[in-house]
């Protein structure tokens, strides 16, 4: 049986609007309204999952779904950079920011590297049982990007070439270590 996995990125909140490394803050009212507006357009699902971040859980609530929280869908750990703006990082530590955005093995912030994130997400996807059916998972953009990297068997540096807006569905189909990206 083919697994139909839709990863939906959460609604926007203050961190995104301020170009700030997420600090697990709440959605704002415009973000909740945007999520509520697309609730009727969700693909059918046998199971609903969510990453543990507050924005994923609050997006699920605004969509009217009650997902199981899956720790494997947690956002990229950015360690000491959490809560800081990209402009601040570019000013205070430009070499570390440049290394992080060009070297998938780099983790100058003391958190998780892109390589580690991609491996974690690939392991989660490949361990889904073949009879999983249709899954809708609220997942932070970093998780959805890592899933696309895995589905396309792309190198980890391709992570930075995938741009996902808030409330973007990423449709994947697959089974037993073989995944496909479904567009449209």
PDB file of C-alpha atoms in Angstrom:
ATOM      1  CA  UNK A   1       0.000   0.000   0.000  1.00  0.00           C
ATOM      2  CA  UNK A   2       1.264   3.466  -0.850  1.00  0.00           C
ATOM      3  CA  UNK A   3       1.726   5.974   1.952  1.00  0.00           C
ATOM      4  CA  UNK A   4       0.280   9.393   1.163  1.00  0.00           C
ATOM      5  CA  UNK A   5       2.045  11.889   3.392  1.00  0.00           C
ATOM      6  CA  UNK A   6       1.149  15.559   3.364  1.00  0.00           C
ATOM      7  CA  UNK A   7       3.367  17.819   5.426  1.00  0.00           C
ATOM      8  CA  UNK A   8       1.695  21.177   6.039  1.00  0.00           C
ATOM      9  CA  UNK A   9       3.854  24.060   7.205  1.00  0.00           C
ATOM     10  CA  UNK A  10       2.371  26.089  10.072  1.00  0.00           C
ATOM     11  CA  UNK A  11       0.687  29.463   9.841  1.00  0.00           C
ATOM     12  CA  UNK A  12       2.878  32.555  10.222  1.00  0.00           C
ATOM     13  CA  UNK A  13       3.565  34.227  13.521  1.00  0.00           C
ATOM     14  CA  UNK A  14       5.719  37.047  14.876  1.00  0.00           C
ATOM     15  CA  UNK A  15       9.028  35.131  14.510  1.00  0.00           C
ATOM     16  CA  UNK A  16       8.527  34.718  10.766  1.00  0.00           C
ATOM     17  CA  UNK A  17       7.377  38.300  10.287  1.00  0.00           C
ATOM     18  CA  UNK A  18      10.485  39.538  12.141  1.00  0.00           C
ATOM     19  CA  UNK A  19      12.909  37.171  10.315  1.00  0.00           C
ATOM     20  CA  UNK A  20      13.795  35.758  13.719  1.00  0.00           C
ATOM     21  CA  UNK A  21      15.084  32.259  14.428  1.00  0.00           C
ATOM     22  CA  UNK A  22      12.018  30.675  15.952  1.00  0.00           C
ATOM     23  CA  UNK A  23      11.715  30.787  19.720  1.00  0.00           C
ATOM     24  CA  UNK A  24       8.585  28.575  19.808  1.00  0.00           C
ATOM     25  CA  UNK A  25       6.334  31.584  20.202  1.00  0.00           C
ATOM     26  CA  UNK A  26       2.619  31.594  19.474  1.00  0.00           C
ATOM     27  CA  UNK A  27       0.830  32.326  16.239  1.00  0.00           C
ATOM     28  CA  UNK A  28      -0.615  35.781  15.917  1.00  0.00           C
ATOM     29  CA  UNK A  29      -4.241  36.502  15.057  1.00  0.00           C
ATOM     30  CA  UNK A  30      -3.592  36.954  11.303  1.00  0.00           C
ATOM     31  CA  UNK A  31      -1.824  33.564  11.271  1.00  0.00           C
ATOM     32  CA  UNK A  32      -4.735  31.869  13.047  1.00  0.00           C
ATOM     33  CA  UNK A  33      -7.178  33.440  10.590  1.00  0.00           C
ATOM     34  CA  UNK A  34      -5.116  32.250   7.604  1.00  0.00           C
ATOM     35  CA  UNK A  35      -5.093  28.701   8.972  1.00  0.00           C
ATOM     36  CA  UNK A  36      -8.812  28.765   9.685  1.00  0.00           C
ATOM     37  CA  UNK A  37      -9.464  29.979   6.117  1.00  0.00           C
ATOM     38  CA  UNK A  38      -7.846  26.881   4.553  1.00  0.00           C
ATOM     39  CA  UNK A  39      -9.398  24.327   6.930  1.00  0.00           C
ATOM     40  CA  UNK A  40     -11.906  23.192   4.318  1.00  0.00           C
ATOM     41  CA  UNK A  41      -9.155  22.550   1.767  1.00  0.00           C
ATOM     42  CA  UNK A  42      -7.231  19.956   3.777  1.00  0.00           C
ATOM     43  CA  UNK A  43      -6.568  16.639   2.042  1.00  0.00           C
ATOM     44  CA  UNK A  44      -8.330  13.589   3.484  1.00  0.00           C
ATOM     45  CA  UNK A  45      -6.311  11.813   6.174  1.00  0.00           C
ATOM     46  CA  UNK A  46      -6.490   8.615   8.180  1.00  0.00           C
ATOM     47  CA  UNK A  47      -4.122  10.095  10.775  1.00  0.00           C
ATOM     48  CA  UNK A  48      -3.173  13.584  11.877  1.00  0.00           C
ATOM     49  CA  UNK A  49       0.268  14.287  13.319  1.00  0.00           C
ATOM     50  CA  UNK A  50       2.012  17.409  14.501  1.00  0.00           C
ATOM     51  CA  UNK A  51       5.501  18.478  15.345  1.00  0.00           C
ATOM     52  CA  UNK A  52       5.812  19.537  18.991  1.00  0.00           C
ATOM     53  CA  UNK A  53       6.332  23.244  18.271  1.00  0.00           C
ATOM     54  CA  UNK A  54       3.728  25.640  19.542  1.00  0.00           C
ATOM     55  CA  UNK A  55       3.116  27.039  16.069  1.00  0.00           C
ATOM     56  CA  UNK A  56       2.392  23.546  14.661  1.00  0.00           C
ATOM     57  CA  UNK A  57       0.002  22.727  17.499  1.00  0.00           C
ATOM     58  CA  UNK A  58      -1.760  26.105  17.299  1.00  0.00           C
ATOM     59  CA  UNK A  59      -2.084  25.776  13.513  1.00  0.00           C
ATOM     60  CA  UNK A  60      -3.675  22.344  13.994  1.00  0.00           C
ATOM     61  CA  UNK A  61      -6.148  23.852  16.459  1.00  0.00           C
ATOM     62  CA  UNK A  62      -7.013  26.657  14.013  1.00  0.00           C
ATOM     63  CA  UNK A  63      -7.555  24.018  11.320  1.00  0.00           C
ATOM     64  CA  UNK A  64      -9.866  22.065  13.611  1.00  0.00           C
ATOM     65  CA  UNK A  65      -7.741  18.912  13.765  1.00  0.00           C
ATOM     66  CA  UNK A  66      -6.546  17.121  16.888  1.00  0.00           C
ATOM     67  CA  UNK A  67      -3.197  15.558  15.932  1.00  0.00           C
ATOM     68  CA  UNK A  68      -0.943  13.237  17.848  1.00  0.00           C
ATOM     69  CA  UNK A  69       2.321  15.043  18.602  1.00  0.00           C
ATOM     70  CA  UNK A  70       5.285  13.207  17.114  1.00  0.00           C
ATOM     71  CA  UNK A  71       8.674  14.244  18.565  1.00  0.00           C
ATOM     72  CA  UNK A  72      10.422  13.053  15.374  1.00  0.00           C
ATOM     73  CA  UNK A  73       8.786  16.008  13.605  1.00  0.00           C
ATOM     74  CA  UNK A  74      10.485  18.558  15.868  1.00  0.00           C
ATOM     75  CA  UNK A  75      11.974  21.660  14.276  1.00  0.00           C
ATOM     76  CA  UNK A  76      15.673  22.080  13.593  1.00  0.00           C
ATOM     77  CA  UNK A  77      17.492  22.815  16.866  1.00  0.00           C
ATOM     78  CA  UNK A  78      19.293  26.111  16.386  1.00  0.00           C
ATOM     79  CA  UNK A  79      20.867  26.161  19.842  1.00  0.00           C
ATOM     80  CA  UNK A  80      22.167  29.557  20.913  1.00  0.00           C
ATOM     81  CA  UNK A  81      20.646  31.293  17.889  1.00  0.00           C
ATOM     82  CA  UNK A  82      17.100  30.696  19.065  1.00  0.00           C
ATOM     83  CA  UNK A  83      15.129  33.946  19.226  1.00  0.00           C
ATOM     84  CA  UNK A  84      17.743  36.045  17.412  1.00  0.00           C
ATOM     85  CA  UNK A  85      17.086  37.826  14.119  1.00  0.00           C
ATOM     86  CA  UNK A  86      18.960  36.940  10.953  1.00  0.00           C
ATOM     87  CA  UNK A  87      20.179  40.550  10.727  1.00  0.00           C
ATOM     88  CA  UNK A  88      21.609  40.270  14.244  1.00  0.00           C
ATOM     89  CA  UNK A  89      23.393  37.014  13.365  1.00  0.00           C
ATOM     90  CA  UNK A  90      24.764  38.523  10.148  1.00  0.00           C
ATOM     91  CA  UNK A  91      26.162  41.431  12.148  1.00  0.00           C
ATOM     92  CA  UNK A  92      27.496  39.623  15.226  1.00  0.00           C
ATOM     93  CA  UNK A  93      28.698  36.365  13.688  1.00  0.00           C
ATOM     94  CA  UNK A  94      28.771  36.543   9.881  1.00  0.00           C
ATOM     95  CA  UNK A  95      31.356  33.764   9.477  1.00  0.00           C
ATOM     96  CA  UNK A  96      29.271  31.301  11.506  1.00  0.00           C
ATOM     97  CA  UNK A  97      26.100  32.221   9.614  1.00  0.00           C
ATOM     98  CA  UNK A  98      27.905  31.814   6.285  1.00  0.00           C
ATOM     99  CA  UNK A  99      29.296  28.427   7.359  1.00  0.00           C
ATOM    100  CA  UNK A 100      25.869  27.232   8.457  1.00  0.00           C
ATOM    101  CA  UNK A 101      24.192  28.219   5.187  1.00  0.00           C
ATOM    102  CA  UNK A 102      26.866  26.605   2.993  1.00  0.00           C
ATOM    103  CA  UNK A 103      28.055  23.536   4.914  1.00  0.00           C
ATOM    104  CA  UNK A 104      25.341  20.988   5.825  1.00  0.00           C
ATOM    105  CA  UNK A 105      27.597  19.512   8.524  1.00  0.00           C
ATOM    106  CA  UNK A 106      28.084  22.864  10.304  1.00  0.00           C
ATOM    107  CA  UNK A 107      26.298  23.645  13.560  1.00  0.00           C
ATOM    108  CA  UNK A 108      28.069  26.744  14.893  1.00  0.00           C
ATOM    109  CA  UNK A 109      25.038  27.511  17.061  1.00  0.00           C
ATOM    110  CA  UNK A 110      25.575  24.359  19.131  1.00  0.00           C
ATOM    111  CA  UNK A 111      22.368  22.744  17.910  1.00  0.00           C
ATOM    112  CA  UNK A 112      21.600  20.360  15.082  1.00  0.00           C
ATOM    113  CA  UNK A 113      23.269  20.445  11.655  1.00  0.00           C
ATOM    114  CA  UNK A 114      21.314  20.236   8.402  1.00  0.00           C
ATOM    115  CA  UNK A 115      22.913  16.807   7.858  1.00  0.00           C
ATOM    116  CA  UNK A 116      21.573  15.610  11.216  1.00  0.00           C
ATOM    117  CA  UNK A 117      18.106  17.019  10.536  1.00  0.00           C
ATOM    118  CA  UNK A 118      17.941  15.396   7.076  1.00  0.00           C
ATOM    119  CA  UNK A 119      18.984  12.027   8.512  1.00  0.00           C
ATOM    120  CA  UNK A 120      16.445  12.253  11.351  1.00  0.00           C
ATOM    121  CA  UNK A 121      13.570  13.088   8.989  1.00  0.00           C
ATOM    122  CA  UNK A 122      14.637  10.410   6.464  1.00  0.00           C
ATOM    123  CA  UNK A 123      14.714   7.808   9.241  1.00  0.00           C
ATOM    124  CA  UNK A 124      11.221   8.828  10.368  1.00  0.00           C
ATOM    125  CA  UNK A 125       9.832   8.626   6.829  1.00  0.00           C
ATOM    126  CA  UNK A 126      11.453   5.274   6.102  1.00  0.00           C
ATOM    127  CA  UNK A 127      10.120   3.761   9.329  1.00  0.00           C
ATOM    128  CA  UNK A 128       6.498   4.530   8.506  1.00  0.00           C
ATOM    129  CA  UNK A 129       4.709   1.193   8.021  1.00  0.00           C
ATOM    130  CA  UNK A 130       3.504   0.451   4.491  1.00  0.00           C
ATOM    131  CA  UNK A 131      -0.096   0.341   5.745  1.00  0.00           C
ATOM    132  CA  UNK A 132       0.107   3.899   7.156  1.00  0.00           C
ATOM    133  CA  UNK A 133      -2.399   5.208   4.603  1.00  0.00           C
ATOM    134  CA  UNK A 134      -3.036   8.953   4.367  1.00  0.00           C
ATOM    135  CA  UNK A 135      -1.284  11.188   6.892  1.00  0.00           C
ATOM    136  CA  UNK A 136      -1.574  14.935   7.366  1.00  0.00           C
ATOM    137  CA  UNK A 137       1.304  16.199   9.497  1.00  0.00           C
ATOM    138  CA  UNK A 138       1.803  19.767  10.687  1.00  0.00           C
ATOM    139  CA  UNK A 139       5.558  20.179  10.341  1.00  0.00           C
ATOM    140  CA  UNK A 140       7.894  23.127  10.635  1.00  0.00           C
ATOM    141  CA  UNK A 141       9.427  24.240   7.318  1.00  0.00           C
ATOM    142  CA  UNK A 142      12.821  22.755   8.186  1.00  0.00           C
ATOM    143  CA  UNK A 143      11.227  19.308   8.566  1.00  0.00           C
ATOM    144  CA  UNK A 144       9.276  19.627   5.323  1.00  0.00           C
ATOM    145  CA  UNK A 145      12.410  20.763   3.465  1.00  0.00           C
ATOM    146  CA  UNK A 146      14.373  17.802   4.840  1.00  0.00           C
ATOM    147  CA  UNK A 147      11.558  15.489   3.705  1.00  0.00           C
ATOM    148  CA  UNK A 148      11.780  16.873   0.162  1.00  0.00           C
ATOM    149  CA  UNK A 149      15.560  16.407   0.196  1.00  0.00           C
ATOM    150  CA  UNK A 150      15.025  12.770   1.180  1.00  0.00           C
ATOM    151  CA  UNK A 151      12.227  12.115  -1.320  1.00  0.00           C
ATOM    152  CA  UNK A 152      14.357  13.426  -4.176  1.00  0.00           C
ATOM    153  CA  UNK A 153      17.531  11.745  -2.865  1.00  0.00           C
ATOM    154  CA  UNK A 154      19.090  15.181  -3.166  1.00  0.00           C
ATOM    155  CA  UNK A 155      22.287  16.115  -1.338  1.00  0.00           C
ATOM    156  CA  UNK A 156      21.764  17.910   1.996  1.00  0.00           C
ATOM    157  CA  UNK A 157      23.004  21.243   0.618  1.00  0.00           C
ATOM    158  CA  UNK A 158      19.839  21.278  -1.549  1.00  0.00           C
ATOM    159  CA  UNK A 159      17.975  22.009   1.716  1.00  0.00           C
ATOM    160  CA  UNK A 160      18.754  25.712   1.239  1.00  0.00           C
ATOM    161  CA  UNK A 161      17.240  25.690  -2.275  1.00  0.00           C
ATOM    162  CA  UNK A 162      13.749  24.778  -1.068  1.00  0.00           C
ATOM    163  CA  UNK A 163      11.535  27.697  -0.106  1.00  0.00           C
ATOM    164  CA  UNK A 164       8.265  26.933   1.675  1.00  0.00           C
ATOM    165  CA  UNK A 165       5.759  29.588   2.614  1.00  0.00           C
ATOM    166  CA  UNK A 166       3.444  29.280   5.610  1.00  0.00           C
ATOM    167  CA  UNK A 167       0.547  26.860   5.148  1.00  0.00           C
ATOM    168  CA  UNK A 168       2.205  25.159   2.181  1.00  0.00           C
ATOM    169  CA  UNK A 169       1.296  21.489   1.710  1.00  0.00           C
ATOM    170  CA  UNK A 170       4.116  19.181   0.636  1.00  0.00           C
ATOM    171  CA  UNK A 171       2.664  15.997  -0.852  1.00  0.00           C
ATOM    172  CA  UNK A 172       4.813  12.868  -0.764  1.00  0.00           C
ATOM    173  CA  UNK A 173       3.955   9.320  -1.712  1.00  0.00           C
ATOM    174  CA  UNK A 174       6.037   6.292  -1.026  1.00  0.00           C
ATOM    175  CA  UNK A 175       6.836   3.056   0.705  1.00  0.00           C
ATOM    176  CA  UNK A 176       9.900   1.121   1.849  1.00  0.00           C
ATOM    177  CA  UNK A 177      12.658   3.679   1.291  1.00  0.00           C
ATOM    178  CA  UNK A 178      11.230   5.025  -1.964  1.00  0.00           C
ATOM    179  CA  UNK A 179       9.515   8.393  -1.937  1.00  0.00           C
ATOM    180  CA  UNK A 180       8.118  10.690  -4.606  1.00  0.00           C
ATOM    181  CA  UNK A 181       7.270  14.374  -4.492  1.00  0.00           C
ATOM    182  CA  UNK A 182       3.795  15.004  -5.848  1.00  0.00           C
ATOM    183  CA  UNK A 183       3.154  18.495  -7.212  1.00  0.00           C
ATOM    184  CA  UNK A 184      -0.215  20.078  -7.773  1.00  0.00           C
TER     185      UNK A 184
END
